[in-house]
Amino acid sequence: MDLVWAVLLGLLFCGYFMVDGFDIGTGLLLRRVGRTEGERRALLTAIGPFFLGNEVWLVAVGGVLAGAFPLVEDRAQGGMYPLVVVGLLAWVLRDVSVWFRSRRASLGWRAGWDRMLVVTSAAFAAFWGLFTGAALAGLPPAGTTAGAARLAGPYPLLWAVALVALFAAHGAVFLAARLSGDLVKRAEATAVRLLRPAAGLLALAVSAGAVLVLPKRWEVLLPAVLIGGLGAAALWAASAAVRRGRHGRALTLTSLAAASPVAVLLIRLAWDLPDAAADDATLSTLGGFALVALPLLAAAQAWMWWAFRRRVDAGTVVFF
Amino acid sequence: MDTLLLARLQFATTTSFHFLFVTLSLGLVVFVAGMQTAYAVSGKAVYARMTKFWGTLYVINYALGIVTGLVMEFQFGLNWGGLSEVAGNVFGAPLALETLIAFFVEATFLGMWIFGWNRLPKWIHLALIWLVAVAAYASALWVLAANAFLQNPVGHEMRDGRAYLTDFGALLRNDSLTDSLPHVVSAALLAGGLFVAGISAWHFIRRTDEVEVFRRSLRWGVVAAPVGAFSIIHFGFLQEVAIERYQPMKLAVIYQEPARLEAARQLMLQRFGPGDFAPPSWIAILYQIMMNGAFVLALATLACLVLLFRNWLIRLRVPLYALVVMLPVPFILMITGWLVREVGRQPWAVYGLLTTEQAVSDVPPGLVLASYVGFTLVLGLLVVLDYWLIATYARRGPRHTLFGTTLAEPARDRLTAY
């Protein structure tokens, strides 16, 4: 039972990095790929229909933690208190930037929120990097701020840079796949410029982790290095796919790469998870609901993707 | 200041912000879905305009509901470690189900509804807003089930100082839930009704030329409001039965009668031994504000309903001003009601099992203070901005809409043709 819930948690968390990853990336690149007001609106429209449906993956991660792993919730959040607070603030401000910016016609208002979106998306990506880097050394005990001390080192910072690059590259590939006209060319160029450095940074972060912080046990090191390496390779391969105009394939590759840091993290934490799981009675009750709900949720998300599969063009409905 | 007080203040502030927005979301979504249904069935353009106008205010309001909710969800892990330590097995279950079964669906379909205008088939688009509405109410159910467990812990047994789930159904049959859920739903209906009626009234005061849109909207709001108001009072008093049975001290403090207080004190002594188990007495004042406010609203909205006859409500004009004045009142009463319920549980986090002092995480007060100031400043500023945006769009009327505009059109929001 623990295992089923750990896998579910892993899927939701990996899924979150895949889907919100390109929202974060689009936010990061908003002012670079989008030069004019109309172009920036097109970029926001590209993520628009998915924006709400993407971030709920993280809300679901929080829910599964609360329900099935109450003690991990405590340690992952309470143990890294200042970091989580800053991450939450970045998330909140990122969201309202998207919601508020087009609500007034004033160009000053819009430019202000655009800048806010770029900054908070970068901060949010960096937060995930710092969190990953710090948590790879193991979750700090609950009720302490030990996790905060770990953030200062160069290793979490390396992860922060790696994830900013990774999400930006993922976002650029998503934009190349979703937009049309000149914007595709610009998104492609940005993606090509970002993908290989991102691959290098990811490979560096994972291998530094293997040397510096991961426990020296082959059952952790081997899968962690393998998955991290595959993630980096996927980014590298995506670069070639973008050059050949194969946007769908490139997006699949960068999505897998975006999920890889979470996979590495979960492999590391798997050793702590079973002790922190809720009681079997709770897990099986939740499991009954999940059995019914999860296929429906998957169907709802699939429907969303199918309904908005067309590229963004002049006739696309805008909102954000 | 100590960690406990700061953590409680932080939770109270975030939750109050959150409830301001979700109460309106819950109330307004019913109107939007109802109006869109009227449009789908009758094909009358006026209903499409109503749907878009109120739908616009609904989605602007929705944004803050989400972000305040995020901060709330993650605050359990940040500040209330003892709660998951002791009661996580039980309390976490409804919260997990809220995210998976309710909010996930709600957010996914709301995004599709917003971007599906003029793109998705009419009936599918209509189904989406109803799914959003159903999911929103399911969300309220799960969150209140979790809260009811804190008020009256059921369906569990204690082993080695930890609660274990024994009967999930008991969480949903909890006496602290069965009357509080309809109470909260009625409050949402009242808040939504007075919001719709108040803004429509404002437009009539300003001699709007959108007579058809606002006449019908006013009618919808004025009919819904007294239903919500009387239902609030009904389910409010019904709750006292459960409060008397499970939290006698809370009720005694609310009523401030010496005999009752003394009896409750004796009961506490028997049950928990020596100690102070009384919540602060100022909740009695909040209770009076809530109760009397609800009575006034019930009578006033009933009077408005009567005045719909032969359009006196608009012709007399005075009731229009009254409706505008009443618009914010349900929100104030709702906050006082939640404070009575939550502060009235003191000193318990989970009644009889865990005090707030035991539940709070062992975090240095400086950190909690810093995060309290940060969240309150940021969220407070966003609340003000969001209300300002809502007011702007409410004032502009139905000629401006956010829905169905395309990229090809200029960046300004389109003036609709119908």
Short mmCIF file of C-alpha atoms in Angstrom, two decimals, chain A residues 5 8 12 37-38 41-42 44-45 47-50 52-68 70-71 73-75 77-82 84-86 88-89 91-93 95-96 99-100 102-105 107 109-110 113 142-145 275-283 285-286 289-290 293-294 296-298 300-301 303-305 307-308 310 312-320, chain B residues 10 59-60 62-64 66-68 70-71 73-82 84-85 88-101 103-120 124 128 131 142 159 162-166 168 172 361-364 367-368 370-372 374-375 378-379 382 385-386 388-389 392-393 396 402-413:
data_model
loop_
_atom_site.label_atom_id
_atom_site.label_comp_id
_atom_site.label_asym_id
_atom_site.label_seq_id
_atom_site.Cartn_x
_atom_site.Cartn_y
_atom_site.Cartn_z
CA TRP A 5 0.99 5.76 -2.81
CA LEU A 8 1.29 7.93 -7.17
CA LEU A 12 1.97 13.54 -9.64
CA GLU A 37 2.32 43.55 -26.57
CA GLY A 38 0.51 41.33 -29.09
CA ARG A 41 -0.38 38.09 -25.28
CA ALA A 42 0.14 35.23 -27.76
CA LEU A 44 0.29 33.82 -22.49
CA THR A 45 -2.45 32.42 -24.69
CA ILE A 47 -0.12 28.40 -21.89
CA GLY A 48 -3.56 29.86 -21.12
CA PRO A 49 -5.95 26.92 -21.35
CA PHE A 50 -3.54 24.66 -19.44
CA LEU A 52 -4.92 26.26 -14.16
CA GLY A 53 -4.95 22.57 -15.00
CA ASN A 54 -1.15 22.46 -14.71
CA GLU A 55 -0.59 23.96 -11.31
CA VAL A 56 -3.24 21.77 -9.70
CA TRP A 57 -0.74 18.93 -10.07
CA LEU A 58 1.28 20.53 -7.29
CA VAL A 59 -1.83 21.12 -5.21
CA ALA A 60 -2.53 17.40 -5.64
CA VAL A 61 1.03 16.62 -4.53
CA GLY A 62 0.34 18.66 -1.40
CA GLY A 63 -2.93 16.80 -0.90
CA VAL A 64 -1.35 13.35 -1.28
CA LEU A 65 1.42 14.37 1.11
CA ALA A 66 -1.15 15.54 3.67
CA GLY A 67 -3.29 12.41 3.29
CA ALA A 68 -0.80 9.61 2.70
CA PRO A 70 1.66 13.41 6.73
CA LEU A 71 5.13 13.19 8.23
CA GLU A 73 4.80 16.97 4.55
CA ASP A 74 5.91 18.13 7.93
CA ARG A 75 9.58 17.54 7.26
CA GLN A 77 7.97 21.99 4.53
CA GLY A 78 8.58 22.64 8.19
CA GLY A 79 12.23 21.62 7.89
CA MET A 80 12.94 24.14 5.14
CA TYR A 81 10.71 26.86 6.47
CA PRO A 82 12.23 30.04 4.98
CA VAL A 84 9.18 27.15 1.35
CA VAL A 85 7.80 30.55 2.40
CA VAL A 86 9.77 32.30 -0.34
CA LEU A 88 5.09 30.05 -1.97
CA LEU A 89 5.35 33.82 -2.34
CA TRP A 91 4.22 31.02 -6.79
CA VAL A 92 1.49 33.40 -5.61
CA LEU A 93 3.03 36.39 -7.40
CA ASP A 95 -0.01 33.39 -10.62
CA VAL A 96 -1.42 36.86 -10.08
CA TRP A 99 -4.20 36.74 -13.95
CA PHE A 100 -3.85 40.50 -13.55
CA SER A 102 -4.29 41.76 -19.18
CA ARG A 103 -7.10 43.04 -16.97
CA ARG A 104 -6.27 46.65 -17.76
CA ALA A 105 -5.54 48.21 -21.13
CA LEU A 107 0.56 49.45 -21.27
CA TRP A 109 0.30 48.15 -16.01
CA ARG A 110 0.93 45.31 -18.45
CA TRP A 113 3.19 42.67 -14.47
CA ALA A 142 10.72 18.09 11.43
CA GLY A 143 10.42 21.25 13.44
CA THR A 144 13.98 22.40 12.82
CA THR A 145 15.42 24.84 10.37
CA ASP A 275 8.27 5.27 7.74
CA ALA A 276 6.37 8.42 7.03
CA ALA A 277 3.32 6.88 5.33
CA ALA A 278 -0.10 7.12 6.93
CA ASP A 279 -1.76 4.13 8.54
CA ASP A 280 -3.01 1.34 6.25
CA ALA A 281 -6.65 2.06 7.10
CA THR A 282 -6.23 5.62 5.82
CA LEU A 283 -4.32 4.54 2.74
CA THR A 285 -9.78 4.33 2.22
CA LEU A 286 -8.07 6.95 0.10
CA PHE A 289 -11.47 6.99 -3.97
CA ALA A 290 -8.26 7.30 -5.95
CA ALA A 293 -10.94 9.44 -9.36
CA LEU A 294 -7.59 9.00 -11.08
CA LEU A 296 -11.40 10.51 -14.44
CA LEU A 297 -8.70 13.07 -13.71
CA ALA A 298 -6.51 11.60 -16.43
CA ALA A 300 -10.20 15.36 -17.90
CA GLN A 301 -6.59 16.36 -18.53
CA TRP A 303 -9.65 16.09 -22.92
CA MET A 304 -8.16 19.49 -22.08
CA TRP A 305 -5.07 18.76 -24.17
CA ALA A 307 -9.55 20.37 -27.01
CA PHE A 308 -6.73 22.92 -27.19
CA ARG A 310 -4.33 23.53 -32.23
CA VAL A 312 -2.24 29.61 -31.35
CA ASP A 313 -3.11 31.94 -34.24
CA ALA A 314 -5.05 35.14 -34.86
CA GLY A 315 -8.38 33.40 -34.25
CA THR A 316 -7.47 31.87 -30.90
CA VAL A 317 -9.51 32.96 -27.90
CA VAL A 318 -7.48 34.98 -25.39
CA PHE A 319 -7.99 35.59 -21.71
CA PHE A 320 -4.74 35.96 -19.78
CA GLN B 10 -1.23 33.85 10.33
CA VAL B 59 -13.11 34.68 -12.73
CA ILE B 60 -11.41 37.86 -11.50
CA TYR B 62 -11.44 33.32 -8.57
CA ALA B 63 -7.76 34.26 -8.96
CA LEU B 64 -7.41 35.34 -5.35
CA ILE B 66 -6.66 30.12 -5.65
CA VAL B 67 -3.58 31.91 -4.41
CA THR B 68 -4.89 32.37 -0.86
CA LEU B 70 -2.35 27.66 -1.87
CA VAL B 71 -0.87 29.54 1.05
CA GLU B 73 -2.84 24.38 2.16
CA PHE B 74 0.90 24.60 2.64
CA GLN B 75 0.61 26.35 5.98
CA PHE B 76 -0.40 23.09 7.66
CA GLY B 77 3.02 21.68 6.87
CA LEU B 78 4.83 24.88 7.81
CA ASN B 79 3.27 25.84 11.12
CA TRP B 80 1.19 22.95 12.40
CA GLY B 81 3.52 19.96 12.49
CA GLY B 82 1.91 18.54 15.63
CA SER B 84 -0.05 15.94 11.17
CA GLU B 85 1.98 14.11 13.78
CA GLY B 88 -2.53 13.33 10.11
CA ASN B 89 -3.92 9.85 9.50
CA VAL B 90 -7.46 11.15 9.81
CA PHE B 91 -7.36 14.89 9.15
CA GLY B 92 -5.24 14.51 6.02
CA ALA B 93 -7.69 12.16 4.29
CA PRO B 94 -10.46 14.68 3.49
CA LEU B 95 -7.82 17.27 2.54
CA ALA B 96 -6.23 14.83 0.11
CA LEU B 97 -9.63 14.05 -1.37
CA GLU B 98 -10.38 17.76 -1.70
CA THR B 99 -7.35 18.26 -3.91
CA LEU B 100 -7.76 15.08 -5.95
CA ILE B 101 -11.51 14.81 -6.37
CA PHE B 103 -10.06 21.10 -6.89
CA PHE B 104 -8.22 19.23 -9.63
CA VAL B 105 -11.43 18.89 -11.63
CA GLU B 106 -12.59 22.41 -10.86
CA ALA B 107 -9.41 24.11 -12.04
CA THR B 108 -9.01 21.95 -15.15
CA PHE B 109 -12.58 22.60 -16.30
CA LEU B 110 -12.55 26.28 -15.39
CA GLY B 111 -9.53 26.79 -17.67
CA MET B 112 -11.41 25.00 -20.44
CA TRP B 113 -14.53 27.09 -19.83
CA ILE B 114 -12.60 30.37 -19.98
CA PHE B 115 -10.77 29.48 -23.19
CA GLY B 116 -13.66 27.53 -24.70
CA TRP B 117 -15.94 30.52 -25.37
CA ASN B 118 -17.13 30.46 -29.01
CA ARG B 119 -14.86 27.46 -29.59
CA LEU B 120 -16.41 24.48 -27.83
CA ILE B 124 -20.32 21.01 -23.79
CA LEU B 128 -18.11 22.64 -18.13
CA LEU B 131 -18.88 20.65 -13.56
CA TRP B 142 -14.29 17.98 1.98
CA ARG B 159 -3.12 4.35 19.84
CA ARG B 162 -1.73 9.01 17.47
CA ALA B 163 -5.15 8.96 15.85
CA TYR B 164 -5.96 6.11 13.47
CA LEU B 165 -8.86 6.15 11.04
CA THR B 166 -11.48 3.51 11.89
CA PHE B 168 -14.37 7.06 7.19
CA LEU B 172 -19.07 12.58 6.63
CA SER B 361 5.55 23.43 15.00
CA ASP B 362 8.73 24.12 16.89
CA VAL B 363 9.79 27.07 14.75
CA PRO B 364 11.59 30.17 16.05
CA LEU B 367 10.68 33.09 11.32
CA VAL B 368 6.95 32.84 11.83
CA ALA B 370 8.72 37.18 9.07
CA SER B 371 6.51 34.83 7.08
CA TYR B 372 3.39 36.30 8.69
CA GLY B 374 5.39 38.63 4.20
CA PHE B 375 2.21 36.69 3.45
CA VAL B 378 1.58 40.40 -0.25
CA LEU B 379 -1.84 38.80 0.03
CA LEU B 382 -3.39 41.50 -3.85
CA LEU B 385 -5.94 45.08 -6.17
CA ASP B 386 -8.36 42.29 -6.97
CA TRP B 388 -10.32 47.21 -7.35
CA LEU B 389 -10.33 45.19 -10.60
CA THR B 392 -13.68 48.41 -12.37
CA TYR B 393 -15.31 45.64 -14.37
CA ARG B 396 -18.07 49.16 -16.87
CA LEU B 402 -13.22 39.17 -21.30
CA PHE B 403 -14.67 36.15 -22.99
CA GLY B 404 -14.44 35.04 -26.58
CA THR B 405 -12.05 37.84 -27.63
CA THR B 406 -9.41 36.70 -30.12
CA LEU B 407 -5.77 37.52 -30.60
CA ALA B 408 -6.44 39.27 -33.90
CA GLU B 409 -8.44 41.95 -32.17
CA PRO B 410 -6.57 44.84 -30.56
CA ALA B 411 -5.24 44.38 -27.10
CA ARG B 412 -8.14 46.27 -25.53
CA ASP B 413 -11.06 44.15 -24.51
#
